[in-house]
Amino acid sequence: MQHGPAVRRRKLGAELRALRTGAGLTSDEAARLVGWHQSKVSRIETGSSGAKPADVRSLLDAYGVGDPQLREVMLALAGLDDGAGRDHWWHAYRGVLPPTYRDFISLESQARAMRTLETTVVPGLLQTAEYARAVTRAAVGGVSEERLDTLVEVRLTRQEVLRARPPLELDAVLDEAVLRREVGGPEVMARQLERLVEAARLPRVRLQVLPFTAGAHIGVTGPFVIFSFSSTSDLDVVVLDHLTSTLYLERKEDLRVYTEAFNALQANALSPEDSLEYIAAIGDGL
């Protein structure tokens, strides 16, 4: 388990090494092509040192990589630029957001798909402003109103990925406790449930409810997120969020276990259609 930046460096290095090998080049030959010392290529490939977007572009050009999606993912992993002129808006919040949160937003913005199990609160991408404010106030003790406004603003801006072209594909399994917990009070919660029903009608959003009657399930150990990327499954990552840290799991065996767990949760949950009726019924009772 690594923190996000280390995971991205290792993934970037492994993919660049594979591309170099595929191009039939040694690390010495690659270094000569871009005018570097061989040790710089090795440090980037092992993940012991980061790579600037300009460095990544130079290597991709040297390896003859023209696939725009693959170039975009590689540049996103470099951290600052995705090569598509896309504004990385979260950099404006460096003084407010911790590095792990910025890194999560970066992955979220570049992912093709996101699968999430939520056991306590509504996923951030689906929260109303009122709900987000109540959750943030509870989670961040002693936060000033000004900082609270900023954090809610970030939460709502993140939601633009669901309306991007192409939009993020979101699969969410919500434990019934998420729907029953009256965050912000009955009125705020009623509007939040309405928002869930509306969001489920978006073309790439799939919501399923895991009712209490399902009993104990594999998700009782806690929520998690799986990010998948367009170009290669080797870039996929599992995110576990804790009170004081965020952990990223990248090993294939970890991805397999969490993917199988998510598939099992979906199989035990209500269908998307029944889930919407279930959510609406709970909302009607508030």
PDB file of C-alpha atoms in Angstrom:
ATOM      1  CA  MET A   1       0.000   0.000   0.000  1.00  0.00           C
ATOM      2  CA  GLN A   2       1.344   3.392  -0.999  1.00  0.00           C
ATOM      3  CA  HIS A   3       0.199   6.969  -0.944  1.00  0.00           C
ATOM      4  CA  GLY A   4      -1.172   8.234  -4.242  1.00  0.00           C
ATOM      5  CA  PRO A   5       1.871  10.074  -5.650  1.00  0.00           C
ATOM      6  CA  ALA A   6       4.115   7.025  -5.098  1.00  0.00           C
ATOM      7  CA  VAL A   7       1.583   4.773  -6.809  1.00  0.00           C
ATOM      8  CA  ARG A   8       1.408   7.095  -9.792  1.00  0.00           C
ATOM      9  CA  ARG A   9       5.199   7.299 -10.090  1.00  0.00           C
ATOM     10  CA  ARG A  10       5.504   3.523 -10.050  1.00  0.00           C
ATOM     11  CA  LYS A  11       2.693   3.068 -12.549  1.00  0.00           C
ATOM     12  CA  LEU A  12       4.141   5.723 -14.827  1.00  0.00           C
ATOM     13  CA  GLY A  13       7.605   4.182 -14.633  1.00  0.00           C
ATOM     14  CA  ALA A  14       6.368   0.648 -15.314  1.00  0.00           C
ATOM     15  CA  GLU A  15       4.352   1.762 -18.315  1.00  0.00           C
ATOM     16  CA  LEU A  16       7.217   3.820 -19.755  1.00  0.00           C
ATOM     17  CA  ARG A  17       9.553   0.857 -19.330  1.00  0.00           C
ATOM     18  CA  ALA A  18       7.078  -1.374 -21.192  1.00  0.00           C
ATOM     19  CA  LEU A  19       6.778   1.196 -23.986  1.00  0.00           C
ATOM     20  CA  ARG A  20      10.559   1.490 -24.268  1.00  0.00           C
ATOM     21  CA  THR A  21      10.937  -2.288 -24.450  1.00  0.00           C
ATOM     22  CA  GLY A  22       8.151  -2.464 -27.011  1.00  0.00           C
ATOM     23  CA  ALA A  23      10.009   0.093 -29.119  1.00  0.00           C
ATOM     24  CA  GLY A  24      13.089  -2.150 -29.054  1.00  0.00           C
ATOM     25  CA  LEU A  25      15.248   0.330 -27.166  1.00  0.00           C
ATOM     26  CA  THR A  26      17.647  -0.096 -24.271  1.00  0.00           C
ATOM     27  CA  SER A  27      17.651   2.515 -21.515  1.00  0.00           C
ATOM     28  CA  ASP A  28      20.988   3.817 -22.883  1.00  0.00           C
ATOM     29  CA  GLU A  29      19.517   4.212 -26.355  1.00  0.00           C
ATOM     30  CA  ALA A  30      16.406   5.934 -24.990  1.00  0.00           C
ATOM     31  CA  ALA A  31      18.566   8.339 -22.974  1.00  0.00           C
ATOM     32  CA  ARG A  32      20.622   9.262 -26.026  1.00  0.00           C
ATOM     33  CA  LEU A  33      17.464   9.917 -28.072  1.00  0.00           C
ATOM     34  CA  VAL A  34      16.212  12.502 -25.573  1.00  0.00           C
ATOM     35  CA  GLY A  35      19.624  13.859 -24.571  1.00  0.00           C
ATOM     36  CA  TRP A  36      19.697  12.549 -20.992  1.00  0.00           C
ATOM     37  CA  HIS A  37      21.972  10.435 -18.878  1.00  0.00           C
ATOM     38  CA  GLN A  38      20.899   6.783 -18.655  1.00  0.00           C
ATOM     39  CA  SER A  39      20.456   7.071 -14.865  1.00  0.00           C
ATOM     40  CA  LYS A  40      17.574   9.532 -15.337  1.00  0.00           C
ATOM     41  CA  VAL A  41      15.669   7.035 -17.481  1.00  0.00           C
ATOM     42  CA  SER A  42      16.290   4.319 -14.874  1.00  0.00           C
ATOM     43  CA  ARG A  43      15.129   6.498 -11.966  1.00  0.00           C
ATOM     44  CA  ILE A  44      11.901   7.354 -13.782  1.00  0.00           C
ATOM     45  CA  GLU A  45      11.232   3.722 -14.729  1.00  0.00           C
ATOM     46  CA  THR A  46      11.750   2.448 -11.177  1.00  0.00           C
ATOM     47  CA  GLY A  47       9.572   5.212  -9.716  1.00  0.00           C
ATOM     48  CA  SER A  48      12.387   6.430  -7.484  1.00  0.00           C
ATOM     49  CA  SER A  49      12.089   9.855  -9.058  1.00  0.00           C
ATOM     50  CA  GLY A  50       9.195  11.749 -10.541  1.00  0.00           C
ATOM     51  CA  ALA A  51       8.943  12.852 -14.166  1.00  0.00           C
ATOM     52  CA  LYS A  52       7.845  16.237 -15.420  1.00  0.00           C
ATOM     53  CA  PRO A  53       5.164  16.274 -18.122  1.00  0.00           C
ATOM     54  CA  ALA A  54       7.743  17.615 -20.596  1.00  0.00           C
ATOM     55  CA  ASP A  55       9.991  14.633 -19.810  1.00  0.00           C
ATOM     56  CA  VAL A  56       7.134  12.210 -20.379  1.00  0.00           C
ATOM     57  CA  ARG A  57       6.295  13.834 -23.710  1.00  0.00           C
ATOM     58  CA  SER A  58       9.919  13.492 -24.812  1.00  0.00           C
ATOM     59  CA  LEU A  59       9.972   9.792 -23.960  1.00  0.00           C
ATOM     60  CA  LEU A  60       6.601   9.119 -25.594  1.00  0.00           C
ATOM     61  CA  ASP A  61       7.802  10.864 -28.762  1.00  0.00           C
ATOM     62  CA  ALA A  62      11.033   8.843 -28.713  1.00  0.00           C
ATOM     63  CA  TYR A  63       9.063   5.609 -28.361  1.00  0.00           C
ATOM     64  CA  GLY A  64       6.697   6.536 -31.193  1.00  0.00           C
ATOM     65  CA  VAL A  65       3.594   6.576 -28.976  1.00  0.00           C
ATOM     66  CA  GLY A  66       0.808   8.322 -30.871  1.00  0.00           C
ATOM     67  CA  ASP A  67      -2.273   6.938 -29.086  1.00  0.00           C
ATOM     68  CA  PRO A  68      -3.879  10.111 -27.651  1.00  0.00           C
ATOM     69  CA  GLN A  69      -5.644   8.259 -24.819  1.00  0.00           C
ATOM     70  CA  LEU A  70      -2.461   6.545 -23.697  1.00  0.00           C
ATOM     71  CA  ARG A  71      -0.532   9.812 -23.874  1.00  0.00           C
ATOM     72  CA  GLU A  72      -3.256  11.503 -21.828  1.00  0.00           C
ATOM     73  CA  VAL A  73      -3.074   8.892 -19.076  1.00  0.00           C
ATOM     74  CA  MET A  74       0.736   8.996 -18.985  1.00  0.00           C
ATOM     75  CA  LEU A  75       0.732  12.772 -18.706  1.00  0.00           C
ATOM     76  CA  ALA A  76      -1.953  12.671 -16.022  1.00  0.00           C
ATOM     77  CA  LEU A  77       0.224  10.291 -14.010  1.00  0.00           C
ATOM     78  CA  ALA A  78       3.039  12.824 -14.318  1.00  0.00           C
ATOM     79  CA  GLY A  79       0.825  15.055 -12.218  1.00  0.00           C
ATOM     80  CA  LEU A  80       0.496  18.473 -13.784  1.00  0.00           C
ATOM     81  CA  ASP A  81      -0.767  18.269 -17.340  1.00  0.00           C
ATOM     82  CA  ASP A  82      -2.775  15.757 -19.319  1.00  0.00           C
ATOM     83  CA  GLY A  83      -1.671  17.014 -22.712  1.00  0.00           C
ATOM     84  CA  ALA A  84      -5.225  17.815 -23.795  1.00  0.00           C
ATOM     85  CA  GLY A  85      -5.395  21.413 -22.637  1.00  0.00           C
ATOM     86  CA  ARG A  86      -7.741  20.403 -19.818  1.00  0.00           C
ATOM     87  CA  ASP A  87      -7.776  22.749 -16.858  1.00  0.00           C
ATOM     88  CA  HIS A  88      -6.692  21.013 -13.665  1.00  0.00           C
ATOM     89  CA  TRP A  89      -8.884  23.237 -11.572  1.00  0.00           C
ATOM     90  CA  TRP A  90      -7.952  21.681  -8.231  1.00  0.00           C
ATOM     91  CA  HIS A  91      -4.457  23.202  -8.354  1.00  0.00           C
ATOM     92  CA  ALA A  92      -6.081  26.499  -7.411  1.00  0.00           C
ATOM     93  CA  TYR A  93      -6.942  24.933  -4.028  1.00  0.00           C
ATOM     94  CA  ARG A  94      -3.417  23.832  -3.057  1.00  0.00           C
ATOM     95  CA  GLY A  95      -3.550  25.890   0.119  1.00  0.00           C
ATOM     96  CA  VAL A  96      -6.829  24.282   1.227  1.00  0.00           C
ATOM     97  CA  LEU A  97      -6.789  20.663   0.075  1.00  0.00           C
ATOM     98  CA  PRO A  98      -4.342  18.092   1.452  1.00  0.00           C
ATOM     99  CA  PRO A  99      -2.120  16.379  -1.158  1.00  0.00           C
ATOM    100  CA  THR A 100      -3.952  13.056  -0.852  1.00  0.00           C
ATOM    101  CA  TYR A 101      -7.285  14.709  -1.671  1.00  0.00           C
ATOM    102  CA  ARG A 102      -5.804  16.534  -4.658  1.00  0.00           C
ATOM    103  CA  ASP A 103      -4.347  13.268  -5.850  1.00  0.00           C
ATOM    104  CA  PHE A 104      -7.720  11.540  -5.510  1.00  0.00           C
ATOM    105  CA  ILE A 105      -9.372  14.303  -7.567  1.00  0.00           C
ATOM    106  CA  SER A 106      -6.668  13.935 -10.204  1.00  0.00           C
ATOM    107  CA  LEU A 107      -7.344  10.197 -10.538  1.00  0.00           C
ATOM    108  CA  GLU A 108     -11.100  10.792 -10.546  1.00  0.00           C
ATOM    109  CA  SER A 109     -10.817  13.372 -13.322  1.00  0.00           C
ATOM    110  CA  GLN A 110      -8.782  11.074 -15.586  1.00  0.00           C
ATOM    111  CA  ALA A 111     -10.523   7.756 -14.903  1.00  0.00           C
ATOM    112  CA  ARG A 112     -12.827   6.110 -17.396  1.00  0.00           C
ATOM    113  CA  ALA A 113     -14.878   4.400 -14.686  1.00  0.00           C
ATOM    114  CA  MET A 114     -15.336   4.497 -10.931  1.00  0.00           C
ATOM    115  CA  ARG A 115     -16.855   1.742  -8.817  1.00  0.00           C
ATOM    116  CA  THR A 116     -17.626   2.639  -5.229  1.00  0.00           C
ATOM    117  CA  LEU A 117     -19.132   1.025  -2.166  1.00  0.00           C
ATOM    118  CA  GLU A 118     -20.501   3.512   0.343  1.00  0.00           C
ATOM    119  CA  THR A 119     -21.581   2.375   3.788  1.00  0.00           C
ATOM    120  CA  THR A 120     -22.005   5.668   5.643  1.00  0.00           C
ATOM    121  CA  VAL A 121     -22.618   8.707   3.430  1.00  0.00           C
ATOM    122  CA  VAL A 122     -23.736   9.508  -0.103  1.00  0.00           C
ATOM    123  CA  PRO A 123     -20.825   9.487  -2.606  1.00  0.00           C
ATOM    124  CA  GLY A 124     -19.301  12.930  -3.030  1.00  0.00           C
ATOM    125  CA  LEU A 125     -20.110  12.995  -6.750  1.00  0.00           C
ATOM    126  CA  LEU A 126     -23.823  12.727  -5.940  1.00  0.00           C
ATOM    127  CA  GLN A 127     -24.171  15.061  -2.952  1.00  0.00           C
ATOM    128  CA  THR A 128     -26.286  18.201  -2.863  1.00  0.00           C
ATOM    129  CA  ALA A 129     -24.664  21.384  -1.590  1.00  0.00           C
ATOM    130  CA  GLU A 130     -26.619  21.240   1.681  1.00  0.00           C
ATOM    131  CA  TYR A 131     -25.727  17.609   2.304  1.00  0.00           C
ATOM    132  CA  ALA A 132     -22.072  18.236   1.425  1.00  0.00           C
ATOM    133  CA  ARG A 133     -21.963  21.133   3.887  1.00  0.00           C
ATOM    134  CA  ALA A 134     -23.422  19.041   6.707  1.00  0.00           C
ATOM    135  CA  VAL A 135     -21.071  16.111   6.033  1.00  0.00           C
ATOM    136  CA  THR A 136     -18.006  18.339   5.790  1.00  0.00           C
ATOM    137  CA  ARG A 137     -18.861  20.242   8.960  1.00  0.00           C
ATOM    138  CA  ALA A 138     -19.153  16.941  10.838  1.00  0.00           C
ATOM    139  CA  ALA A 139     -15.972  15.442   9.326  1.00  0.00           C
ATOM    140  CA  VAL A 140     -13.687  18.481   9.670  1.00  0.00           C
ATOM    141  CA  GLY A 141     -13.816  19.650  13.252  1.00  0.00           C
ATOM    142  CA  GLY A 142     -13.636  23.376  13.970  1.00  0.00           C
ATOM    143  CA  VAL A 143     -13.649  24.388  10.310  1.00  0.00           C
ATOM    144  CA  SER A 144     -14.291  28.065   9.606  1.00  0.00           C
ATOM    145  CA  GLU A 145     -17.270  29.071   7.494  1.00  0.00           C
ATOM    146  CA  GLU A 146     -14.937  30.400   4.791  1.00  0.00           C
ATOM    147  CA  ARG A 147     -13.027  27.122   4.531  1.00  0.00           C
ATOM    148  CA  LEU A 148     -16.279  25.189   4.696  1.00  0.00           C
ATOM    149  CA  ASP A 149     -17.575  27.160   1.714  1.00  0.00           C
ATOM    150  CA  THR A 150     -14.413  26.319  -0.205  1.00  0.00           C
ATOM    151  CA  LEU A 151     -14.574  22.605   0.579  1.00  0.00           C
ATOM    152  CA  VAL A 152     -18.207  22.436  -0.517  1.00  0.00           C
ATOM    153  CA  GLU A 153     -17.296  24.315  -3.692  1.00  0.00           C
ATOM    154  CA  VAL A 154     -14.623  21.712  -4.442  1.00  0.00           C
ATOM    155  CA  ARG A 155     -17.080  18.888  -3.806  1.00  0.00           C
ATOM    156  CA  LEU A 156     -19.599  20.333  -6.259  1.00  0.00           C
ATOM    157  CA  THR A 157     -16.967  21.120  -8.904  1.00  0.00           C
ATOM    158  CA  ARG A 158     -15.816  17.501  -8.807  1.00  0.00           C
ATOM    159  CA  GLN A 159     -19.269  16.470  -9.983  1.00  0.00           C
ATOM    160  CA  GLU A 160     -18.605  17.929 -13.442  1.00  0.00           C
ATOM    161  CA  VAL A 161     -16.910  14.630 -14.391  1.00  0.00           C
ATOM    162  CA  LEU A 162     -20.396  13.111 -14.651  1.00  0.00           C
ATOM    163  CA  ARG A 163     -21.267  15.610 -17.393  1.00  0.00           C
ATOM    164  CA  ALA A 164     -17.932  15.671 -19.191  1.00  0.00           C
ATOM    165  CA  ARG A 165     -17.436  14.414 -22.741  1.00  0.00           C
ATOM    166  CA  PRO A 166     -17.141  11.520 -22.294  1.00  0.00           C
ATOM    167  CA  PRO A 167     -18.585  11.357 -18.768  1.00  0.00           C
ATOM    168  CA  LEU A 168     -17.132   9.266 -15.982  1.00  0.00           C
ATOM    169  CA  GLU A 169     -18.890   5.905 -15.737  1.00  0.00           C
ATOM    170  CA  LEU A 170     -20.068   5.600 -12.126  1.00  0.00           C
ATOM    171  CA  ASP A 171     -21.254   2.376 -10.500  1.00  0.00           C
ATOM    172  CA  ALA A 172     -22.243   2.871  -6.863  1.00  0.00           C
ATOM    173  CA  VAL A 173     -23.531   0.389  -4.303  1.00  0.00           C
ATOM    174  CA  LEU A 174     -25.085   2.137  -1.314  1.00  0.00           C
ATOM    175  CA  ASP A 175     -25.727   0.400   1.964  1.00  0.00           C
ATOM    176  CA  GLU A 176     -29.229   1.205   3.221  1.00  0.00           C
ATOM    177  CA  ALA A 177     -27.628   3.006   6.177  1.00  0.00           C
ATOM    178  CA  VAL A 178     -26.531   5.721   3.722  1.00  0.00           C
ATOM    179  CA  LEU A 179     -30.176   6.411   2.912  1.00  0.00           C
ATOM    180  CA  ARG A 180     -31.470   6.216   6.487  1.00  0.00           C
ATOM    181  CA  ARG A 181     -28.912   8.497   8.149  1.00  0.00           C
ATOM    182  CA  GLU A 182     -30.541  11.951   8.264  1.00  0.00           C
ATOM    183  CA  VAL A 183     -27.518  14.084   7.494  1.00  0.00           C
ATOM    184  CA  GLY A 184     -28.471  17.739   7.919  1.00  0.00           C
ATOM    185  CA  GLY A 185     -31.988  16.870   9.060  1.00  0.00           C
ATOM    186  CA  PRO A 186     -35.105  15.489   7.315  1.00  0.00           C
ATOM    187  CA  GLU A 187     -35.484  18.278   4.751  1.00  0.00           C
ATOM    188  CA  VAL A 188     -31.863  18.177   3.629  1.00  0.00           C
ATOM    189  CA  MET A 189     -32.000  14.391   3.463  1.00  0.00           C
ATOM    190  CA  ALA A 190     -35.247  14.403   1.468  1.00  0.00           C
ATOM    191  CA  ARG A 191     -33.660  16.665  -1.151  1.00  0.00           C
ATOM    192  CA  GLN A 192     -30.568  14.479  -1.176  1.00  0.00           C
ATOM    193  CA  LEU A 193     -32.622  11.373  -1.912  1.00  0.00           C
ATOM    194  CA  GLU A 194     -34.365  13.225  -4.734  1.00  0.00           C
ATOM    195  CA  ARG A 195     -30.933  14.097  -6.078  1.00  0.00           C
ATOM    196  CA  LEU A 196     -29.939  10.418  -6.070  1.00  0.00           C
ATOM    197  CA  VAL A 197     -32.987   9.520  -8.141  1.00  0.00           C
ATOM    198  CA  GLU A 198     -32.180  12.319 -10.610  1.00  0.00           C
ATOM    199  CA  ALA A 199     -28.515  11.296 -10.848  1.00  0.00           C
ATOM    200  CA  ALA A 200     -29.429   7.685 -11.546  1.00  0.00           C
ATOM    201  CA  ARG A 201     -31.037   8.857 -14.780  1.00  0.00           C
ATOM    202  CA  LEU A 202     -27.715  10.142 -16.115  1.00  0.00           C
ATOM    203  CA  PRO A 203     -26.501   7.911 -18.962  1.00  0.00           C
ATOM    204  CA  ARG A 204     -23.441   6.483 -17.187  1.00  0.00           C
ATOM    205  CA  VAL A 205     -24.579   6.390 -13.573  1.00  0.00           C
ATOM    206  CA  ARG A 206     -25.753   3.103 -12.061  1.00  0.00           C
ATOM    207  CA  LEU A 207     -26.995   3.058  -8.456  1.00  0.00           C
ATOM    208  CA  GLN A 208     -27.864  -0.017  -6.441  1.00  0.00           C
ATOM    209  CA  VAL A 209     -29.046  -0.253  -2.850  1.00  0.00           C
ATOM    210  CA  LEU A 210     -27.909  -3.004  -0.509  1.00  0.00           C
ATOM    211  CA  PRO A 211     -30.894  -3.283   1.856  1.00  0.00           C
ATOM    212  CA  PHE A 212     -30.635  -4.213   5.519  1.00  0.00           C
ATOM    213  CA  THR A 213     -32.432  -7.451   4.681  1.00  0.00           C
ATOM    214  CA  ALA A 214     -29.328  -8.557   2.750  1.00  0.00           C
ATOM    215  CA  GLY A 215     -27.723  -9.173   6.131  1.00  0.00           C
ATOM    216  CA  ALA A 216     -23.973  -9.263   6.616  1.00  0.00           C
ATOM    217  CA  HIS A 217     -21.984  -8.732   3.417  1.00  0.00           C
ATOM    218  CA  ILE A 218     -18.410  -8.449   2.242  1.00  0.00           C
ATOM    219  CA  GLY A 219     -18.604  -4.666   2.385  1.00  0.00           C
ATOM    220  CA  VAL A 220     -18.995  -4.522   6.175  1.00  0.00           C
ATOM    221  CA  THR A 221     -15.225  -3.974   6.406  1.00  0.00           C
ATOM    222  CA  GLY A 222     -15.677  -0.488   4.969  1.00  0.00           C
ATOM    223  CA  PRO A 223     -16.119   1.623   1.832  1.00  0.00           C
ATOM    224  CA  PHE A 224     -13.734   1.556  -1.112  1.00  0.00           C
ATOM    225  CA  VAL A 225     -13.296   2.970  -4.609  1.00  0.00           C
ATOM    226  CA  ILE A 226     -11.915   1.293  -7.731  1.00  0.00           C
ATOM    227  CA  PHE A 227     -10.677   3.562 -10.528  1.00  0.00           C
ATOM    228  CA  SER A 228     -10.323   2.148 -14.049  1.00  0.00           C
ATOM    229  CA  PHE A 229      -8.596   3.847 -16.969  1.00  0.00           C
ATOM    230  CA  SER A 230      -9.168   3.628 -20.700  1.00  0.00           C
ATOM    231  CA  SER A 231      -5.741   2.701 -21.994  1.00  0.00           C
ATOM    232  CA  THR A 232      -4.657  -0.148 -19.747  1.00  0.00           C
ATOM    233  CA  SER A 233      -5.878  -2.054 -16.713  1.00  0.00           C
ATOM    234  CA  ASP A 234      -2.335  -1.801 -15.307  1.00  0.00           C
ATOM    235  CA  LEU A 235      -3.218   1.734 -14.230  1.00  0.00           C
ATOM    236  CA  ASP A 236      -6.291   0.697 -12.227  1.00  0.00           C
ATOM    237  CA  VAL A 237      -6.149   1.389  -8.502  1.00  0.00           C
ATOM    238  CA  VAL A 238      -8.179   0.758  -5.337  1.00  0.00           C
ATOM    239  CA  VAL A 239      -8.571   3.643  -2.877  1.00  0.00           C
ATOM    240  CA  LEU A 240      -9.240   3.173   0.826  1.00  0.00           C
ATOM    241  CA  ASP A 241     -10.020   6.357   2.742  1.00  0.00           C
ATOM    242  CA  HIS A 242      -9.334   6.517   6.485  1.00  0.00           C
ATOM    243  CA  LEU A 243      -9.674   9.265   9.062  1.00  0.00           C
ATOM    244  CA  THR A 244      -6.003  10.272   8.915  1.00  0.00           C
ATOM    245  CA  SER A 245      -4.801   8.836   5.598  1.00  0.00           C
ATOM    246  CA  THR A 246      -5.725   7.636   2.139  1.00  0.00           C
ATOM    247  CA  LEU A 247      -4.236   4.372   0.894  1.00  0.00           C
ATOM    248  CA  TYR A 248      -3.868   3.237  -2.709  1.00  0.00           C
ATOM    249  CA  LEU A 249      -3.633  -0.444  -3.645  1.00  0.00           C
ATOM    250  CA  GLU A 250      -2.201  -1.238  -7.063  1.00  0.00           C
ATOM    251  CA  ARG A 251      -1.204  -4.918  -6.960  1.00  0.00           C
ATOM    252  CA  LYS A 252      -3.095  -7.125  -9.381  1.00  0.00           C
ATOM    253  CA  GLU A 253      -4.150  -9.464  -6.565  1.00  0.00           C
ATOM    254  CA  ASP A 254      -5.616  -6.531  -4.593  1.00  0.00           C
ATOM    255  CA  LEU A 255      -7.498  -5.304  -7.654  1.00  0.00           C
ATOM    256  CA  ARG A 256      -8.833  -8.804  -8.278  1.00  0.00           C
ATOM    257  CA  VAL A 257     -10.059  -9.203  -4.680  1.00  0.00           C
ATOM    258  CA  TYR A 258     -11.801  -5.823  -4.611  1.00  0.00           C
ATOM    259  CA  THR A 259     -13.279  -6.288  -8.072  1.00  0.00           C
ATOM    260  CA  GLU A 260     -14.719  -9.656  -7.060  1.00  0.00           C
ATOM    261  CA  ALA A 261     -16.039  -8.094  -3.852  1.00  0.00           C
ATOM    262  CA  PHE A 262     -17.759  -5.314  -5.779  1.00  0.00           C
ATOM    263  CA  ASN A 263     -19.285  -7.810  -8.212  1.00  0.00           C
ATOM    264  CA  ALA A 264     -20.638  -9.813  -5.263  1.00  0.00           C
ATOM    265  CA  LEU A 265     -22.102  -6.665  -3.706  1.00  0.00           C
ATOM    266  CA  GLN A 266     -23.857  -5.783  -6.957  1.00  0.00           C
ATOM    267  CA  ALA A 267     -25.261  -9.298  -7.205  1.00  0.00           C
ATOM    268  CA  ASN A 268     -26.695  -9.078  -3.667  1.00  0.00           C
ATOM    269  CA  ALA A 269     -28.046  -5.540  -4.066  1.00  0.00           C
ATOM    270  CA  LEU A 270     -31.391  -4.515  -5.483  1.00  0.00           C
ATOM    271  CA  SER A 271     -31.558  -3.966  -9.228  1.00  0.00           C
ATOM    272  CA  PRO A 272     -31.078  -0.355 -10.394  1.00  0.00           C
ATOM    273  CA  GLU A 273     -34.810  -0.067 -11.084  1.00  0.00           C
ATOM    274  CA  ASP A 274     -35.851  -1.490  -7.706  1.00  0.00           C
ATOM    275  CA  SER A 275     -33.187   0.620  -6.011  1.00  0.00           C
ATOM    276  CA  LEU A 276     -34.730   3.843  -7.346  1.00  0.00           C
ATOM    277  CA  GLU A 277     -38.137   2.810  -6.049  1.00  0.00           C
ATOM    278  CA  TYR A 278     -36.551   1.965  -2.689  1.00  0.00           C
ATOM    279  CA  ILE A 279     -34.818   5.356  -2.479  1.00  0.00           C
ATOM    280  CA  ALA A 280     -38.032   7.189  -3.441  1.00  0.00           C
ATOM    281  CA  ALA A 281     -40.016   5.287  -0.819  1.00  0.00           C
ATOM    282  CA  ILE A 282     -37.557   6.230   1.911  1.00  0.00           C
ATOM    283  CA  GLY A 283     -37.721   9.846   0.757  1.00  0.00           C
ATOM    284  CA  ASP A 284     -41.503   9.818   0.892  1.00  0.00           C
ATOM    285  CA  GLY A 285     -41.328   8.779   4.535  1.00  0.00           C
ATOM    286  CA  LEU A 286     -39.236  11.773   5.605  1.00  0.00           C
TER     287      LEU A 286
END
